[in-house]
Coordinates of C-alpha atoms and ligand atoms in Angstrom, one line a residue:
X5 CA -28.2 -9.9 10.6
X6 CA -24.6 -8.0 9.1
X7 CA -22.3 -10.3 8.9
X8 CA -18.9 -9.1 10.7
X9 CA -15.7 -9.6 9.1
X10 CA -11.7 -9.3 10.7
X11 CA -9.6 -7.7 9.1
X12 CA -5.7 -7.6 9.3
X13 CA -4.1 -4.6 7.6
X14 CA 0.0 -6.1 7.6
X15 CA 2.3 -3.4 7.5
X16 CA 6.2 -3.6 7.6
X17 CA 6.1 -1.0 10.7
X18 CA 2.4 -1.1 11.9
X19 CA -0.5 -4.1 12.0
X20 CA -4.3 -2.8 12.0
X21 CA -6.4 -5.4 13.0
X22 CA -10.1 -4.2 13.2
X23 CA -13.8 -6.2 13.3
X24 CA -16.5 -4.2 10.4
X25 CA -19.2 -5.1 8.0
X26 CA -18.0 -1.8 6.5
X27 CA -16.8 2.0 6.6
X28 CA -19.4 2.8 8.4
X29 CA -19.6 0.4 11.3
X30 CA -16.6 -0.7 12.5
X31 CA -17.2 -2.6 15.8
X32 CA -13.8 -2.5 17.1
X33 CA -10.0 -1.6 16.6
X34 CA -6.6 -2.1 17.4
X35 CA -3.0 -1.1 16.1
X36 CA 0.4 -2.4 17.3
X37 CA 3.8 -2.1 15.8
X38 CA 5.5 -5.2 13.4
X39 CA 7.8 -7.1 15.6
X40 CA 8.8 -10.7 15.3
X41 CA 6.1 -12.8 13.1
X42 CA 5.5 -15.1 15.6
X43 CA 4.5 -12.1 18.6
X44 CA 2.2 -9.7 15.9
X45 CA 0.9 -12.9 14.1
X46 CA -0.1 -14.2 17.4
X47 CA -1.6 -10.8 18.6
X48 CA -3.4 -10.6 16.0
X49 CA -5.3 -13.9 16.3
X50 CA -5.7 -13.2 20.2
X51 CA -7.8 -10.0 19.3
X52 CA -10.1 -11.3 17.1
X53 CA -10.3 -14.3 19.1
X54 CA -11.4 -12.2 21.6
X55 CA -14.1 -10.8 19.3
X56 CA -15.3 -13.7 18.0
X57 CA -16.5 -14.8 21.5
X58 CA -18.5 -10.9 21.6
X59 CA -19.8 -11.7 18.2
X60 CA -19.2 -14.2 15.4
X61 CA -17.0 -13.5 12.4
X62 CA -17.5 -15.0 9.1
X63 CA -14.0 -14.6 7.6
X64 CA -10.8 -13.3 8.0
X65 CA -8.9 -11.0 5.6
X66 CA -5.4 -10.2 5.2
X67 CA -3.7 -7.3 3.0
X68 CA 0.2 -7.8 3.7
X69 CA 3.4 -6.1 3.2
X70 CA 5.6 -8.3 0.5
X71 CA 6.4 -9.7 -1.8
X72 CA 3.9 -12.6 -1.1
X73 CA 2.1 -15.6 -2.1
X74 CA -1.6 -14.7 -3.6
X75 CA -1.9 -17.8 -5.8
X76 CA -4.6 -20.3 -3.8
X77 CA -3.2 -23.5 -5.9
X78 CA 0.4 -22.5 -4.7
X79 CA 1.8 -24.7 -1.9
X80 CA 2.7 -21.5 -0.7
X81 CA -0.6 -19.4 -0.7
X82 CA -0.7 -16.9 1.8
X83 CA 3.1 -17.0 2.6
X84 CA 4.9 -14.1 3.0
X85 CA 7.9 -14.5 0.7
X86 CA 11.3 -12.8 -0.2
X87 CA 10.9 -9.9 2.2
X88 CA 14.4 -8.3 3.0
X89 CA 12.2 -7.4 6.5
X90 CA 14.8 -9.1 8.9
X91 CA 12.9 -12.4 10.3
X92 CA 9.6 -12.3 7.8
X93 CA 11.0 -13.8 5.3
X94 CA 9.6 -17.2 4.1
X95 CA 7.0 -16.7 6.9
X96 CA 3.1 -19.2 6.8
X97 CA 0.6 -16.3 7.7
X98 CA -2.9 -17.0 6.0
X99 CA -3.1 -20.5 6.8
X100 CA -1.5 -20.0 10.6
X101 CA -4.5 -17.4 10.8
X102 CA -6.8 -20.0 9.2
X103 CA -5.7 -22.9 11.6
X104 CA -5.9 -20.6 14.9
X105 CA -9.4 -19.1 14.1
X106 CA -11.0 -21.8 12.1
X107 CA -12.4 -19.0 9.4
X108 CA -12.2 -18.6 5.7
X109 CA -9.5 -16.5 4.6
X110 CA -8.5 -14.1 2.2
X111 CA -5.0 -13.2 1.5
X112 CA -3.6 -10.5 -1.1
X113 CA -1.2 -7.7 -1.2
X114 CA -1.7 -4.7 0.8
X115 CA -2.3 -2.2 -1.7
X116 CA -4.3 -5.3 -3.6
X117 CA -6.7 -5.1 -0.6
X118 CA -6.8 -1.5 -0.1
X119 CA -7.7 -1.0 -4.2
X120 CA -10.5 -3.0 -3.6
X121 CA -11.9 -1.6 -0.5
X122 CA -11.6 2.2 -2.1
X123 CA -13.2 0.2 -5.3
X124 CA -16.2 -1.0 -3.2
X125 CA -16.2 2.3 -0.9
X126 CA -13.8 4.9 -1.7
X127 CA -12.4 6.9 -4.2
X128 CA -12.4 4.3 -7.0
X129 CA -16.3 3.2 -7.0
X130 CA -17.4 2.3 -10.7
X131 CA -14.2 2.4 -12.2
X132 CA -12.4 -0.3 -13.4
X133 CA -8.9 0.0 -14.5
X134 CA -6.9 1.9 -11.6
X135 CA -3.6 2.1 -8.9
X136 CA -3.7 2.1 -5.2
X137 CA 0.1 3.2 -4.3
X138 CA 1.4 3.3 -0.6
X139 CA 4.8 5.0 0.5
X140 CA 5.0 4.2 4.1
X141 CA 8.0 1.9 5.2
X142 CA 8.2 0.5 1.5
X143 CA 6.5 1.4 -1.5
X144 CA 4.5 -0.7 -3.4
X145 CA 1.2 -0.7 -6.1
X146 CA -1.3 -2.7 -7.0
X147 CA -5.2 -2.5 -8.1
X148 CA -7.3 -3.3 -11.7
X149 CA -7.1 -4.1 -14.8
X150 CA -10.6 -4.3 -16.4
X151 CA -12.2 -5.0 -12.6
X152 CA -10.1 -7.5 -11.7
X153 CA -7.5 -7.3 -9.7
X154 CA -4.1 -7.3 -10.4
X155 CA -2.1 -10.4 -10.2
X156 CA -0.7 -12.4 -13.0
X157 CA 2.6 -14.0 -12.7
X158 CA 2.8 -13.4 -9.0
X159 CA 1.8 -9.5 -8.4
X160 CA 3.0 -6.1 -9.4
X161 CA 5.9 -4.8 -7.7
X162 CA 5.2 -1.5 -8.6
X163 CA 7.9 0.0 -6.0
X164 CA 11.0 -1.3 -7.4
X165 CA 11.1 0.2 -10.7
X166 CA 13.9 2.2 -12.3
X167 CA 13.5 5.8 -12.5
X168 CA 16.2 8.5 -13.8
X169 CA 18.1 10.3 -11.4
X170 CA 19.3 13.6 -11.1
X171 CA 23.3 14.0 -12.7
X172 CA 24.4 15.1 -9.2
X173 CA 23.1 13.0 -6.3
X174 CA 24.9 10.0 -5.8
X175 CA 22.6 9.1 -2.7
X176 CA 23.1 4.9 -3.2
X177 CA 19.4 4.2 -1.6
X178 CA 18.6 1.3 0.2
X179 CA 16.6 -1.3 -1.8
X180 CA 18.4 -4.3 -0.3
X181 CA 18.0 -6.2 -3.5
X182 CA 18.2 -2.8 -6.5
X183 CA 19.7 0.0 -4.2
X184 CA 18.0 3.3 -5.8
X185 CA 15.3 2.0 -7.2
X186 CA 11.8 3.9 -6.3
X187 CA 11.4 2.2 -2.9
X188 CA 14.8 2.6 -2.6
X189 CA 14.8 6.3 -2.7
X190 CA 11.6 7.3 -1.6
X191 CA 10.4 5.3 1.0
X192 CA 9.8 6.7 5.0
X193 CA 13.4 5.1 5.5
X194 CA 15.0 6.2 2.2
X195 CA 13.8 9.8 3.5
X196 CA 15.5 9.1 7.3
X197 CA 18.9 7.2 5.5
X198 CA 19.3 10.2 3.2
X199 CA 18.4 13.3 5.4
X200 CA 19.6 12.2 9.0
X201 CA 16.0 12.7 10.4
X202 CA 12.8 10.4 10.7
X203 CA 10.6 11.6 7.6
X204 CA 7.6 12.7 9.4
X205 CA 9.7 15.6 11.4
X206 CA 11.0 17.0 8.1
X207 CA 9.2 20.5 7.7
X208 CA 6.9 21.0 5.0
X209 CA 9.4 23.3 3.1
X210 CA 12.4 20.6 3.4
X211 CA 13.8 20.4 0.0
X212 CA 13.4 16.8 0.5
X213 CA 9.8 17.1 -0.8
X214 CA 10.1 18.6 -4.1
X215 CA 13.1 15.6 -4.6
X216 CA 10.5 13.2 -3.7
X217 CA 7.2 14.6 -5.8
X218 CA 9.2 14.6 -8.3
X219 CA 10.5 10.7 -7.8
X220 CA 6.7 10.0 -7.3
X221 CA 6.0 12.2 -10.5
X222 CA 8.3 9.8 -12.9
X223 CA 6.9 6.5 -11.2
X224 CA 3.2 7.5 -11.8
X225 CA 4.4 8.8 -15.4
X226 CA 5.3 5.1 -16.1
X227 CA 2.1 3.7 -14.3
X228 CA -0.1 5.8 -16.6
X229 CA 2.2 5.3 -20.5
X230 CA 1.6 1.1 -18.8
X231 CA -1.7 0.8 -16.8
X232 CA -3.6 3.7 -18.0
X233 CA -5.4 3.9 -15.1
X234 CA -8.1 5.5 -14.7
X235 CA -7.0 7.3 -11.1
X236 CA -4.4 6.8 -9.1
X237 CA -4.9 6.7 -5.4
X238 CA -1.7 7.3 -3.3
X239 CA -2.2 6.3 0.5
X240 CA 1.0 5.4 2.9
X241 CA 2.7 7.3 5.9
X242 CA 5.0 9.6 4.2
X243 CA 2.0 11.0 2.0
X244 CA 0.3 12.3 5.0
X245 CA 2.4 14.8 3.9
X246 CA -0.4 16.3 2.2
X247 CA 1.9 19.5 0.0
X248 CA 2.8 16.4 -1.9
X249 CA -0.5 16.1 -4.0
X250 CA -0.1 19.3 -5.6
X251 CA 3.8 18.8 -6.2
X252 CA 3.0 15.5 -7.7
X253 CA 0.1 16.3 -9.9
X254 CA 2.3 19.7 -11.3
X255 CA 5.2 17.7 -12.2
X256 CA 3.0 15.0 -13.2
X257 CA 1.3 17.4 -15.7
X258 CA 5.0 19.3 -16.6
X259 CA 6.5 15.3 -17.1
X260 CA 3.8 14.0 -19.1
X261 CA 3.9 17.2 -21.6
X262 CA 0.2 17.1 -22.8
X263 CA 0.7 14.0 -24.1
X264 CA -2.0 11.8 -22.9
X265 CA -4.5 13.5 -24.0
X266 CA -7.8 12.8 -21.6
X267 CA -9.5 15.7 -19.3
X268 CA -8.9 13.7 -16.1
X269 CA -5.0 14.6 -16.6
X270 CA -4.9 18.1 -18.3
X271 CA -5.8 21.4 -16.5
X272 CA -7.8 21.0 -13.0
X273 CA -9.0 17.0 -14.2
X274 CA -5.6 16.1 -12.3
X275 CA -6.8 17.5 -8.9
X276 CA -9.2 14.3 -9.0
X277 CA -7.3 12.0 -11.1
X278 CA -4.3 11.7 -8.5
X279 CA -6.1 11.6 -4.8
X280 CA -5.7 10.4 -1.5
X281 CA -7.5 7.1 -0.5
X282 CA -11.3 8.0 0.2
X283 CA -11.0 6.0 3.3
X284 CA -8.2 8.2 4.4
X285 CA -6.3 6.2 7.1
X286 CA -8.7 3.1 7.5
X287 CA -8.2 2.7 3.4
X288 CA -5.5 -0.5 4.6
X289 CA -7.6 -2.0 6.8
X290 CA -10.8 -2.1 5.5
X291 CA -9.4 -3.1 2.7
X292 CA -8.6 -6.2 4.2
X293 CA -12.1 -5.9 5.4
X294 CA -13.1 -6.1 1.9
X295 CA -11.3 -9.1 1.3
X296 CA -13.0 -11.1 3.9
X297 CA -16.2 -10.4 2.4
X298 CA -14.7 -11.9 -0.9
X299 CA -13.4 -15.0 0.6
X300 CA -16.5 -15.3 3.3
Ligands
ADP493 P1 3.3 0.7 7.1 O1 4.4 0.7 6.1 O2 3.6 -0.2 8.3 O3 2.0 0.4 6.5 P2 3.0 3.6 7.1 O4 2.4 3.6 5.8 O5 2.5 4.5 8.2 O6 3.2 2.2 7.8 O7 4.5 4.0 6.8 C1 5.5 4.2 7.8 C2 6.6 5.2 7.3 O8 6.0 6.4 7.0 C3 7.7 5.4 8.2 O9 8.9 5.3 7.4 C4 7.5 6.9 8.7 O10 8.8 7.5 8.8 C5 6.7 7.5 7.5 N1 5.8 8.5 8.0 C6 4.8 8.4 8.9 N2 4.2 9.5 9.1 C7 4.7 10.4 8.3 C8 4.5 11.8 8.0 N3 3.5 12.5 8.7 N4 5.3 12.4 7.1 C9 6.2 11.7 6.5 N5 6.5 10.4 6.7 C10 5.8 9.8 7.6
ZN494 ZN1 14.0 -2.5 -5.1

């Protein structure tokens, strides 16, 4: 028999909870947005409660918004930590899950879980050094080095890097802790603080766009002279804007100035080098799917 797996995909403005073996059998789904800890938390375990009395589960994984605790020896594995998120911060979710739902559990960063579900099933499969990026309501990276993924002192924090700005825009940002660094220009509420509108109603033509492919251009710029990845997979709300692909991977190209010299970045190699996640809008969730399966 498939052994089913829950998986919580933790957003800072959306949970995805869903029950799968995989992509292609998801058994069942629901979404609800991020309130207090205690109410999505607790709707959370209630579903796959629920699901667990239709069919058993064999583990539980969870890909969260941060920063948080991945380390297992830590006294404060599977904590979210520092989170400017008003009421998340310092907040016990692995082990509350764990308690609840008597289940193994696995517990990494969002984009750490979604790297490793497009690894096992998307649009990193047999590579081994690459970045899964989201720019939804933060923006944050994560993935391999040399198949393993990437954690090290605590994990990447790939969203609050410094990037140059242009001479004449004195927009502050709103990084609680850095003010304009990249999450702090060029996350969904970076685009609303700056432009007086939600980001998903500004028109494809919004000069906003080119501003913000060419934020994402510099950030990737420095992933690839660090990490020389060997893809970079860019999921999150505000890229459902999908002009931005070809905006990035131009001023990508123009930014890099032939430089790194590999035919996955020069010429057409950059329409597949810089992608949307193969598992389009369930990349989150069964990426959290996928960690199950590792901790199961
Ligand atoms: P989460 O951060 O909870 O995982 P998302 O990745 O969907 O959720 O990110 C939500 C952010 O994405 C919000 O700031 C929202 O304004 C923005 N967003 C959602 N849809 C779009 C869209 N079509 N175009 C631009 N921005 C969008
Ligand atoms: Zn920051």
């Amino acid at each position: 028999m498939t052994a089913l797996y829950g998986g919580i995909e933790a957003g800072g403005t959306k949970f995805v909870c869903a029950v799968a073996s995989g992509p292609g059998d998801v058994r069942a789904e629901v979404r609800f947005p991020t309130t207090s800890p205690a109410e999505t938390i607790g709707r959370s375990i209630s579903f796959f409660q629920e699901q667990a009395a239709v069919a058993p589960l064999a583990a539980i994984g969870i890909a969260a918004f941060g920063p948080v605790d991945p380390n297992p020896a830590s006294p404060t594995f599977g904590y979210i930590t520092t989170t400017p998120k008003s009421g998340w911060a310092n907040t016990d979710f692995a082990s509350a899950v764990q308690r609840a739902l008597g289940l193994p559990v696995g517990f990494d960063t969002d984009v750490n879980g979604a790297a490793l579900g497009e690894h096992r099933w998307g649009a990193a499969q047999g590579l081994d050094t690459f970045i899964y990026l989201t720019i939804g309501t933060g923006v944050g990276g994560g993935g391999m080095v040399g198949g393993q993924l990437m954690h090290g002192l605590i994990h990447p924090e790939m969203g609050h890097i410094r990037l140059p700005r242009p001479k004449d825009d004195d927009f502050p940002g709103i990084c609680p802790y850095h003010g304009d660094c990249f999450e702090g220009l060029a996350c969904g509420p970076a685009l609303q603080a700056r432009w007086g509108q939600p980001a998903e109603t500004l028109p494809p033509d919004h000069p906003a766009w080119d501003m913000q492919a060419q934020t994402i251009a510099l950030a990737l710029c420095n992933y690839i002279f660090t990490l020389s990845p060997q893809r970079i997979i860019i999921g999150g709300g505000v890229m459902a804007q999908a002009q931005m692909f070809p905006l990035v991977r131009r001023k990508v190209q123009a930014l890099l100035a032939g430089y790194v010299q590999s035919s996955a970045i020069l010429g057409a190699g950059i329409d597949t080098y810089i992608v949307p996640p193969g598992l389009g809008n369930m990349a989150g969730v069964l990426g959290a799917i996928a960690l199950a399966q590792a901790a199961g």
